[in-house]
XYZ file of C-alpha atoms in Angstrom:
690
model
C 64.318 95.791 72.722
C 65.451 95.449 69.121
C 69.248 95.256 68.848
C 71.267 93.728 66.060
C 74.954 93.275 66.647
C 77.226 92.285 63.775
C 80.910 92.063 64.617
C 83.630 89.503 63.956
C 81.265 86.849 62.703
C 78.844 87.275 65.634
C 75.343 88.198 64.550
C 72.177 88.140 66.577
C 68.952 90.107 66.835
C 67.121 87.929 69.358
C 66.388 89.861 72.542
C 66.642 86.781 74.767
C 70.177 86.071 73.570
C 71.345 89.592 74.206
C 69.606 89.830 77.585
C 71.084 86.497 78.669
C 74.507 87.730 77.612
C 74.007 91.012 79.464
C 72.988 89.247 82.693
C 76.183 87.213 82.631
C 78.263 90.286 81.814
C 76.680 92.647 84.321
C 79.086 91.420 86.994
C 81.985 92.357 84.728
C 81.278 96.033 85.370
C 82.840 95.636 88.799
C 86.121 94.528 87.218
C 86.748 97.992 85.823
C 84.229 100.202 87.625
C 83.751 100.888 91.359
C 80.735 99.085 92.766
C 79.215 102.288 94.149
C 78.929 103.780 90.645
C 77.454 100.745 88.862
C 73.886 101.688 89.770
C 74.411 105.269 88.627
C 75.765 104.053 85.304
C 72.747 101.814 84.777
C 70.382 104.704 85.543
C 71.973 107.092 83.019
C 73.077 104.695 80.285
C 70.168 103.075 78.507
C 69.608 99.353 78.785
C 70.226 98.874 75.084
C 73.433 100.901 75.218
C 74.737 99.044 78.266
C 74.000 95.662 76.714
C 75.715 96.689 73.499
C 78.825 97.942 75.340
C 79.139 94.816 77.496
C 78.597 92.516 74.523
C 81.248 94.273 72.459
C 83.722 94.094 75.347
C 83.059 90.391 75.759
C 83.667 89.790 72.058
C 86.937 91.717 72.106
C 88.316 90.078 75.235
C 87.266 86.483 74.537
C 87.629 86.210 70.794
C 90.653 84.480 69.316
C 90.560 86.872 66.380
C 92.901 89.783 67.121
C 91.713 91.725 64.071
C 88.496 92.939 65.735
C 87.776 96.649 65.319
C 88.235 98.033 68.823
C 87.570 101.597 67.756
C 83.839 100.830 67.513
C 83.551 100.509 71.262
C 85.936 103.385 72.038
C 83.771 105.833 70.084
C 80.594 104.743 71.871
C 79.354 107.637 74.083
C 78.018 105.142 76.629
C 81.444 103.545 76.913
C 83.081 106.971 77.305
C 80.618 107.742 80.078
C 81.617 104.535 81.900
C 85.289 105.522 81.569
C 84.474 109.010 82.862
C 82.697 107.547 85.909
C 85.725 105.494 86.837
C 88.012 108.553 86.752
C 85.505 110.810 88.455
C 85.238 108.622 91.561
C 88.984 108.732 92.177
C 90.312 111.255 94.657
C 92.986 113.892 94.122
C 92.451 114.348 90.406
C 94.638 117.253 89.298
C 93.518 119.152 86.177
C 95.732 119.086 83.110
C 96.915 121.836 80.808
C 93.348 123.000 80.112
C 92.664 123.528 83.861
C 89.285 121.791 83.507
C 88.439 119.423 86.402
C 87.182 115.989 85.484
C 83.950 116.658 87.400
C 83.060 119.489 84.966
C 82.957 117.186 81.941
C 79.403 116.968 80.606
C 77.410 115.041 78.013
C 78.233 117.550 75.284
C 81.964 117.059 75.785
C 81.594 113.265 75.638
C 79.509 113.536 72.468
C 82.071 115.789 70.756
C 84.877 113.490 71.889
C 83.028 110.531 70.367
C 82.678 112.376 67.058
C 86.385 113.244 66.976
C 87.370 109.625 67.606
C 84.937 108.335 65.000
C 86.206 110.747 62.325
C 89.891 110.042 63.199
C 90.401 113.751 64.002
C 91.185 113.266 67.688
C 94.492 114.858 68.722
C 95.633 114.714 72.355
C 96.757 117.970 73.893
C 100.175 118.349 75.579
C 100.289 117.206 79.191
C 101.086 119.582 82.041
C 104.598 118.944 83.360
C 105.021 118.985 87.150
C 107.761 117.691 89.437
C 107.426 115.679 92.634
C 110.172 114.952 95.134
C 111.600 111.441 95.342
C 112.874 109.684 98.449
C 116.511 110.308 97.443
C 115.993 114.078 97.167
C 115.708 114.187 93.384
C 112.612 115.214 91.442
C 110.458 112.994 89.267
C 108.799 114.597 86.205
C 105.106 113.866 85.740
C 102.826 114.675 82.821
C 99.169 115.309 83.728
C 96.907 114.965 80.661
C 93.767 116.977 80.100
C 90.383 115.703 81.263
C 89.370 114.710 77.710
C 92.588 112.759 77.256
C 92.117 111.057 80.637
C 88.764 109.673 79.481
C 90.271 108.317 76.257
C 93.195 106.770 78.136
C 90.870 105.121 80.614
C 88.840 103.715 77.732
C 92.000 102.320 76.153
C 92.981 100.765 79.462
C 89.585 99.062 79.847
C 89.910 97.628 76.327
C 93.591 96.633 76.323
C 94.174 95.458 79.905
C 92.077 92.245 79.679
C 93.877 91.383 76.422
C 97.355 91.453 77.958
C 96.717 90.743 81.654
C 96.118 86.935 81.367
C 99.433 86.586 79.541
C 101.584 88.565 81.970
C 104.127 86.744 84.073
C 103.281 85.633 87.603
C 106.539 87.259 88.726
C 105.236 90.715 87.765
C 103.307 92.602 90.464
C 103.361 96.307 89.604
C 100.170 98.147 88.590
C 98.165 94.988 88.034
C 94.685 94.143 89.375
C 94.851 91.918 92.432
C 98.591 92.534 92.919
C 100.598 94.992 94.993
C 103.889 95.489 96.804
C 102.750 93.007 99.442
C 102.126 90.258 96.862
C 105.663 90.768 95.497
C 107.189 90.613 98.980
C 104.999 87.632 99.925
C 106.283 85.755 96.874
C 109.874 86.405 97.970
C 109.151 85.117 101.458
C 107.196 82.092 100.189
C 109.501 80.869 97.417
C 113.031 82.153 98.043
C 115.182 79.859 100.168
C 118.852 79.977 101.138
C 119.682 82.944 98.889
C 123.397 83.680 98.649
C 123.298 86.986 96.744
C 120.730 89.615 95.912
C 120.948 91.258 92.492
C 119.092 94.572 92.610
C 118.914 96.404 89.275
C 117.867 100.013 88.714
C 116.703 101.078 85.269
C 117.929 104.380 83.894
C 114.866 106.596 83.334
C 112.793 103.710 82.012
C 109.604 105.633 81.283
C 111.479 108.615 79.811
C 113.920 106.735 77.561
C 111.748 104.023 76.015
C 111.460 104.217 72.225
C 107.987 104.789 70.789
C 108.493 102.259 67.992
C 109.260 99.574 70.560
C 106.037 100.361 72.428
C 103.888 100.157 69.293
C 105.674 96.943 68.288
C 104.787 95.067 71.489
C 101.215 96.435 71.633
C 100.672 95.358 68.030
C 101.150 91.710 69.003
C 97.649 91.482 70.490
C 96.001 94.639 69.197
C 95.728 94.694 65.390
C 93.382 97.668 65.157
C 95.352 100.373 63.338
C 93.037 103.114 64.598
C 93.711 102.198 68.242
C 97.448 102.052 67.543
C 97.216 105.484 65.922
C 95.519 106.924 69.033
C 98.241 105.448 71.277
C 100.980 106.789 69.013
C 99.480 110.295 69.094
C 99.380 110.155 72.906
C 103.053 109.268 73.008
C 103.918 112.130 70.647
C 101.704 114.829 72.188
C 104.521 116.227 74.381
C 103.981 118.386 77.427
C 103.639 121.992 78.602
C 106.127 123.303 81.150
C 105.933 126.616 83.004
C 109.322 128.300 82.640
C 110.085 131.969 83.199
C 106.404 132.774 83.633
C 105.454 131.509 80.180
C 104.230 128.247 78.696
C 106.677 126.271 76.593
C 105.530 123.382 74.399
C 108.025 120.514 74.398
C 107.664 117.712 71.861
C 108.201 114.178 73.143
C 110.455 112.136 70.856
C 110.741 109.135 73.218
C 109.422 107.753 76.476
C 106.041 107.160 78.104
C 104.425 110.161 79.841
C 104.565 109.389 83.566
C 101.363 110.316 85.333
C 99.075 109.221 82.533
C 96.530 106.476 83.112
C 97.830 104.153 80.411
C 101.595 104.486 81.074
C 101.820 101.665 83.725
C 100.042 99.257 81.371
C 102.346 100.132 78.461
C 105.384 99.698 80.720
C 104.242 96.214 81.775
C 103.587 95.269 78.149
C 107.148 96.228 77.175
C 108.825 94.564 80.170
C 106.753 91.387 79.812
C 109.080 90.399 76.976
C 111.990 90.468 79.425
C 109.975 88.433 81.940
C 109.618 85.669 79.371
C 113.355 85.699 78.659
C 114.122 85.280 82.364
C 111.589 82.471 82.865
C 112.369 80.496 79.712
C 116.124 81.040 79.424
C 117.899 82.351 82.538
C 116.092 80.431 85.287
C 116.512 76.983 83.595
C 120.152 77.856 82.874
C 121.025 78.814 86.459
C 118.923 76.200 88.257
C 121.233 73.290 89.042
C 120.560 70.924 91.919
C 123.516 69.126 93.523
C 123.531 65.826 95.365
C 122.682 67.343 98.769
C 119.949 69.763 99.711
C 121.010 73.284 100.522
C 119.154 73.237 103.837
C 120.466 69.845 104.966
C 122.404 69.898 108.232
C 125.076 67.337 109.020
C 123.791 64.821 111.616
C 127.390 64.221 112.700
C 127.499 67.836 113.864
C 124.894 67.204 116.568
C 126.714 64.072 117.729
C 129.955 66.060 118.118
C 128.283 68.877 120.052
C 125.902 66.785 122.125
C 128.049 67.410 125.217
C 126.828 70.997 125.217
C 123.147 70.250 124.728
C 122.421 68.967 128.227
C 124.400 71.672 129.987
C 123.569 74.529 127.678
C 121.829 76.695 130.263
C 124.348 75.947 133.035
C 127.287 76.790 130.767
C 125.572 79.972 129.632
C 125.035 81.163 133.226
C 128.654 80.425 134.155
C 129.993 82.414 131.215
C 127.566 85.232 132.007
C 128.863 85.544 135.595
C 132.576 85.065 134.890
C 132.829 87.378 131.849
C 130.148 89.888 132.839
C 128.128 89.439 129.648
C 124.438 89.710 128.928
C 122.278 86.643 128.396
C 122.268 87.081 124.615
C 126.046 87.514 124.477
C 126.613 84.420 126.637
C 124.308 82.404 124.388
C 126.318 83.437 121.329
C 129.566 82.383 123.057
C 128.163 78.913 123.695
C 126.992 78.485 120.135
C 130.348 79.680 118.780
C 132.051 77.099 120.991
C 129.861 74.399 119.442
C 130.993 75.330 115.959
C 134.682 75.356 116.987
C 134.404 71.943 118.639
C 132.880 70.517 115.474
C 135.554 72.125 113.287
C 138.383 70.620 115.377
C 136.952 67.207 114.549
C 136.681 68.067 110.852
C 132.896 68.375 110.880
C 131.051 71.139 108.998
C 127.731 72.510 110.129
C 126.034 72.278 106.718
C 126.360 69.755 103.918
C 125.911 72.485 101.331
C 126.862 71.325 97.857
C 128.752 73.995 95.914
C 127.364 72.655 92.652
C 123.859 73.671 93.683
C 122.543 76.823 91.990
C 119.156 78.503 92.205
C 117.699 81.632 90.649
C 114.567 83.542 91.624
C 113.047 86.629 90.044
C 110.442 89.245 91.051
C 109.521 92.510 89.323
C 107.400 95.428 90.505
C 106.965 97.860 87.578
C 110.548 98.855 86.703
C 112.093 97.591 89.984
C 113.878 94.268 89.492
C 115.335 91.920 92.082
C 117.003 88.554 91.610
C 117.860 86.000 94.254
C 120.784 83.727 93.440
C 122.287 80.754 95.260
C 125.808 80.041 94.062
C 129.290 81.590 93.732
C 129.696 85.355 93.421
C 131.526 85.031 90.087
C 128.434 83.561 88.463
C 126.285 86.237 90.091
C 128.427 88.879 88.362
C 128.171 86.982 85.089
C 124.403 86.797 85.521
C 124.259 90.575 86.022
C 126.057 91.194 82.723
C 123.690 88.804 80.919
C 120.639 90.571 82.360
C 122.013 93.959 81.333
C 122.575 92.697 77.790
C 119.086 91.195 77.504
C 117.502 94.445 78.679
C 119.442 96.419 76.080
C 117.835 94.290 73.342
C 114.397 95.674 74.240
C 115.668 99.240 74.512
C 116.108 99.439 78.305
C 119.288 100.659 79.990
C 120.543 99.630 83.425
C 121.976 102.251 85.770
C 125.176 100.525 86.872
C 125.895 103.113 89.585
C 122.691 102.254 91.480
C 122.658 98.507 90.751
C 124.284 96.198 93.267
C 125.146 92.602 94.141
C 124.630 92.240 97.882
C 125.497 89.295 100.108
C 122.621 87.844 102.080
C 124.222 88.822 105.407
C 124.275 92.524 104.432
C 120.878 92.366 102.823
C 119.179 94.548 100.267
C 116.444 97.171 100.306
C 113.518 96.406 98.008
C 110.139 98.151 98.009
C 111.135 99.999 101.222
C 111.816 96.682 103.019
C 115.171 95.490 104.357
C 115.571 91.877 103.195
C 118.466 89.766 104.448
C 119.368 86.148 105.111
C 118.760 84.511 108.464
C 120.856 81.364 108.130
C 122.925 81.573 111.330
C 123.407 78.871 113.892
C 120.960 80.411 116.314
C 118.143 79.785 113.853
C 118.194 76.009 114.280
C 114.621 74.875 114.097
C 112.550 72.023 115.448
C 113.187 68.323 114.948
C 111.441 66.935 111.900
C 109.704 63.565 111.448
C 113.000 61.783 110.762
C 114.536 62.999 114.010
C 116.833 65.491 112.295
C 117.092 69.196 112.752
C 117.084 71.600 109.854
C 118.255 75.148 109.568
C 115.720 77.880 108.821
C 116.248 78.936 105.235
C 113.735 81.764 104.914
C 114.584 85.445 104.530
C 114.104 88.039 107.249
C 112.180 91.293 106.681
C 112.670 94.474 108.681
C 111.597 98.122 108.256
C 114.200 100.726 107.185
C 113.791 102.860 110.307
C 116.555 105.346 109.440
C 115.075 105.972 106.019
C 111.597 106.433 107.470
C 112.874 108.899 110.062
C 114.653 110.948 107.388
C 111.512 110.937 105.247
C 109.451 112.147 108.228
C 112.001 114.934 108.711
C 111.698 115.981 105.059
C 107.896 116.051 105.312
C 108.085 118.334 108.363
C 107.041 116.010 111.191
C 110.507 115.934 112.827
C 113.369 118.364 113.365
C 116.896 118.254 114.853
C 117.345 118.760 118.557
C 117.567 122.436 119.503
C 120.694 121.812 121.543
C 122.551 121.493 118.269
C 124.480 118.324 119.032
C 125.992 116.588 116.035
C 124.789 113.080 116.903
C 121.573 114.098 118.628
C 118.297 112.344 117.770
C 115.466 113.992 115.945
C 112.547 115.316 117.943
C 108.927 115.896 117.011
C 107.617 119.246 115.805
C 104.230 120.660 114.882
C 102.974 120.081 111.363
C 102.141 123.505 109.998
C 100.104 122.311 107.000
C 97.397 120.866 109.295
C 97.591 123.570 111.958
C 94.364 125.383 110.996
C 92.202 122.286 110.629
C 89.590 121.306 113.236
C 90.976 119.151 116.086
C 89.171 116.016 114.882
C 90.655 116.386 111.375
C 94.153 116.864 112.809
C 93.861 113.654 114.825
C 92.336 111.777 111.869
C 95.239 112.663 109.573
C 97.897 111.718 112.087
C 96.056 108.481 112.785
C 95.997 107.673 109.061
C 99.783 108.220 108.902
C 100.310 105.844 111.844
C 97.932 103.177 110.536
C 99.305 103.296 106.981
C 102.859 102.816 108.313
C 101.810 99.810 110.396
C 99.811 98.342 107.523
C 102.603 98.606 104.958
C 105.177 97.002 107.256
C 102.905 94.194 108.399
C 105.319 91.639 106.920
C 108.229 92.561 109.206
C 109.118 90.075 111.915
C 110.123 92.883 114.274
C 107.488 95.564 113.849
C 108.408 96.859 117.289
C 111.278 98.719 115.619
C 108.644 101.161 114.370
C 107.461 102.122 117.844
C 109.854 105.056 118.298
C 108.843 106.546 114.941
C 105.132 106.123 115.699
C 105.634 107.702 119.108
C 107.218 110.736 117.401
C 104.199 110.993 115.105
C 101.942 110.974 118.163
C 104.061 113.659 119.835
C 103.860 115.746 116.642
C 100.071 115.420 116.789
C 100.090 116.709 120.393
C 102.282 119.676 119.398
C 99.982 120.498 116.477
C 96.918 120.436 118.745
C 98.719 122.605 121.299
C 99.552 125.279 118.706
C 96.036 125.049 117.319
C 94.607 125.966 120.734
C 97.548 128.354 121.430
C 98.713 126.356 124.420
C 102.191 126.962 125.811
C 103.200 123.270 125.771
C 102.098 119.948 124.338
C 101.351 118.732 127.892
C 98.334 121.050 127.903
C 96.959 119.226 124.845
C 97.453 115.900 126.632
C 95.601 117.223 129.665
C 92.724 118.366 127.468
C 92.363 115.271 125.246
C 94.003 112.511 127.296
C 97.096 110.422 126.638
C 95.578 108.949 123.441
C 94.503 112.424 122.195
C 90.822 111.456 122.037
C 88.685 114.130 120.364
C 84.893 114.100 120.582
C 82.976 115.852 117.830
C 79.504 116.020 116.322
C 78.974 114.073 113.102
C 76.774 114.864 110.114
C 73.879 112.821 111.483
C 73.947 114.751 114.769
C 75.534 111.931 116.778
C 78.677 112.436 118.828
C 81.720 110.560 117.525
C 85.243 110.078 118.865
C 88.624 109.724 117.215
C 91.983 109.111 118.869
C 95.661 108.885 117.965
C 96.564 105.776 119.930
C 99.329 103.423 118.801
C 97.972 99.880 118.386
C 99.869 96.763 119.344
C 102.767 95.929 117.035
C 102.751 92.236 117.893
C 101.826 89.562 115.400
C 103.914 90.786 112.486
C 105.736 88.708 109.930
C 102.765 87.859 107.669
C 101.450 89.582 104.585
C 97.644 89.698 104.715
C 97.121 89.323 100.990
C 93.959 87.859 99.487
C 93.870 84.699 97.433
C 95.563 85.658 94.202
C 93.525 85.176 91.076
C 93.521 86.293 87.500
C 91.393 89.393 87.201
C 90.627 88.819 83.522
C 90.353 85.063 82.774
C 90.116 83.954 79.167
C 86.867 82.067 79.497
C 86.517 80.782 75.931
C 89.800 78.898 75.982
C 89.377 77.297 79.417
C 86.823 74.619 78.502
C 87.105 72.750 75.233
C 83.912 70.757 75.732
C 81.809 73.813 76.522
C 83.289 76.904 74.829
C 82.284 80.246 76.182
C 81.448 78.989 79.666
C 83.088 80.640 82.636
C 85.491 78.197 84.210
C 87.124 79.589 87.384
C 89.871 77.615 89.086
C 88.527 77.669 92.627
C 85.443 78.614 94.534
C 87.104 81.874 95.535
C 87.014 82.978 91.906
C 83.303 82.343 91.546
C 80.650 84.991 91.695
C 78.333 85.231 94.610
C 75.172 83.226 94.041
C 73.035 86.182 95.130
C 74.323 88.194 92.169
C 73.074 85.640 89.619
C 69.742 84.306 88.450
C 68.489 80.808 89.161
C 69.669 78.420 86.458
C 66.536 76.282 86.572
C 64.619 76.881 83.294
C 61.717 79.375 83.443
C 62.592 80.469 86.985
C 62.519 84.298 87.424
C 63.965 84.300 90.962
C 67.482 85.268 91.966
C 69.855 82.567 93.087
C 70.674 82.280 96.787
C 72.989 79.265 96.958
C 75.431 77.125 95.007
C 74.306 73.517 94.531
C 76.861 70.750 94.011
C 75.588 68.490 91.261
C 77.573 65.593 92.729
C 78.045 65.825 96.461
C 81.273 64.782 98.118
C 79.527 62.178 100.279
C 78.110 60.394 97.239
C 81.463 60.053 95.521
C 83.181 56.665 95.819
C 86.510 58.122 96.925
C 88.247 56.964 100.078
C 90.965 59.625 100.226
C 89.894 62.618 102.322
C 92.148 65.021 100.412
C 90.709 63.771 97.132
C 87.185 64.263 98.409
C 87.946 67.823 99.425
C 89.517 68.511 96.034
C 86.466 67.169 94.249
C 84.164 69.221 96.474
C 86.039 72.380 95.515
C 86.309 71.571 91.827
C 83.015 69.879 91.086
C 80.226 71.207 88.954
C 78.008 73.737 90.687
C 74.979 75.724 89.585
C 73.314 78.756 91.226
C 69.737 78.039 92.302
C 67.069 79.915 94.231
C 65.915 78.934 97.708
C 62.728 77.249 96.459
C 64.446 74.936 93.991
C 67.328 74.286 96.370
C 64.883 72.890 98.962
C 63.059 70.860 96.306
C 66.309 69.291 95.084
C 67.411 68.194 98.545
C 63.915 66.912 99.444
C 63.694 64.841 96.267
C 60.766 66.905 94.917
C 62.587 68.298 91.877
C 61.278 66.770 88.610
C 62.769 69.183 86.075
C 65.530 68.623 83.504
C 68.772 66.938 84.517
C 71.023 69.170 86.602
C 74.158 67.917 84.867
C 72.865 69.168 81.521
C 71.993 72.625 82.842
C 74.190 75.600 82.137
C 76.414 76.164 85.131
C 79.934 76.613 86.281
C 82.112 73.601 85.538
C 85.502 73.387 87.214
C 87.636 70.455 86.118
C 86.718 67.117 84.596
C 84.944 65.536 87.569
C 81.734 64.500 85.825
C 83.202 61.101 84.981
C 83.660 60.129 88.622
C 81.376 57.193 89.484
C 78.633 57.785 92.028
């Protein structure tokens, strides 16, 4: 293999250097390409072409020079093929204005597209304008680009995303690798404590009203290639095609980002990242003031004043329950209210909350903002005006009619979750190590059941009661869109609806509130099966398939399979099952000053699997099967157990094969020093004495 790469001061023609670089970069394909298509890419793209593409990407993403020509990799046909593979494997790809599916794109089209980009003659075609219904009944305009433009946009995303992603704020969670709605909600639950007011802001047509000059200005900060900026600017100006009165009308776009395009979420995050920095560097330090007392501190005098109730709590509750005819919960609330009144008569307050204490938290998912503020309402209103003013500086307008300042007791709805404070007296927790009790300061999460029921009605799963009562509940109905599918497909689709609902609301403390809605979905499935078989009632479908609607069918391999529509247990909620958060695109060259260019992950979770690497022992052709700690925890002269564990996680490790791993531990290894070998170094632990 004879390859010579000259770019940004990097020049090499030695095959071993390029092959070594390609082996270390091969894993990077999985960062922007599905794992199932990596092998297919390697089979079609030549080895020389793949090595050249990966090497160019590594130079662009890890070089400190922002003046690198990025167009050279965008015009590469091999790179365009990789971008095409990533789009092709996605489901539900609607064709654009040219009505050409992405699967019909061939080698000739990619070659012509490469020539157009190289000659600077590429012009994006107008996107097809469609409308989708929103949850509030309004319609959201979307622009679907053509298949050729989708490939170019995906290529731009692969190039630009690793440049901006490491610099994005940790408070941003929308359309980012390794982040989701659950990571945003988990951050709120983990960090927010004793919130007084929620500030929920709604942006006024953010994607449609953003100025093009502002977009190019922020992208230009890290992308200096004028050709790439020209391609982005043409995409913003291409406009869209709308079907009106049975004829196509070309509409020129003078502002805004085309929603529905592949690159629009990335451009939106790049623009709003400037506001994230303003909040973190200016607003949060300004509104974070700690008073003398902790917000969560409870007066110990309060428990001394109400100790007379503690021993006879259950007896007093039962007496009140019998005399007043109340339920157990109501009687318990009466007792706790009496405790507060007794303390107030003696001039004792429940909490030692200091009014001078102020706290500010911030989370953003795409263009959905939410602030948590602890302090007086007047300052919360002042904070809202400051935020609105700062957003106007970057060309973003706030919709004041939809924005709100909500008290923690009323709560707020964010990302389809009801979030509210749970700081009442009944939430008194356990006794701590000092013998004092503390109030629970976390926020409570619950599903918006009414909103979900209305959405199910709009989709056609529910309908009003036929009796026509004004306040009657909704009942299940058959879903006509799935009526003519096979029985197993009907059950599969209803099961996916049930499981997706349970999965999204896994963070709610009371997931049992969803049971009635899920039961209606199951009833709708029974009605759909009954009409499919032309039964007179849904009970006939239950008699045929059982109470869980279990359908047995023959699979592709000839084996008999079963699928059911059972409702799983809703217990065990209140936790977001998110993975360990990590940076998807680390800047490896800036992490280690002593060894530039070496991959330096923060934890073992960020490391590659040893089986995906080669053995780092010189002249060893075998694949690695294990990670070897150069300095074992037991050999370190550290008495602290926590320190030992920290060193074990952050010590130098190298991937080795099974043969050399056994030789090292048996004392039979006589090769070069392991410390001097190329490996993965995490932290400065080599100076620890052994």
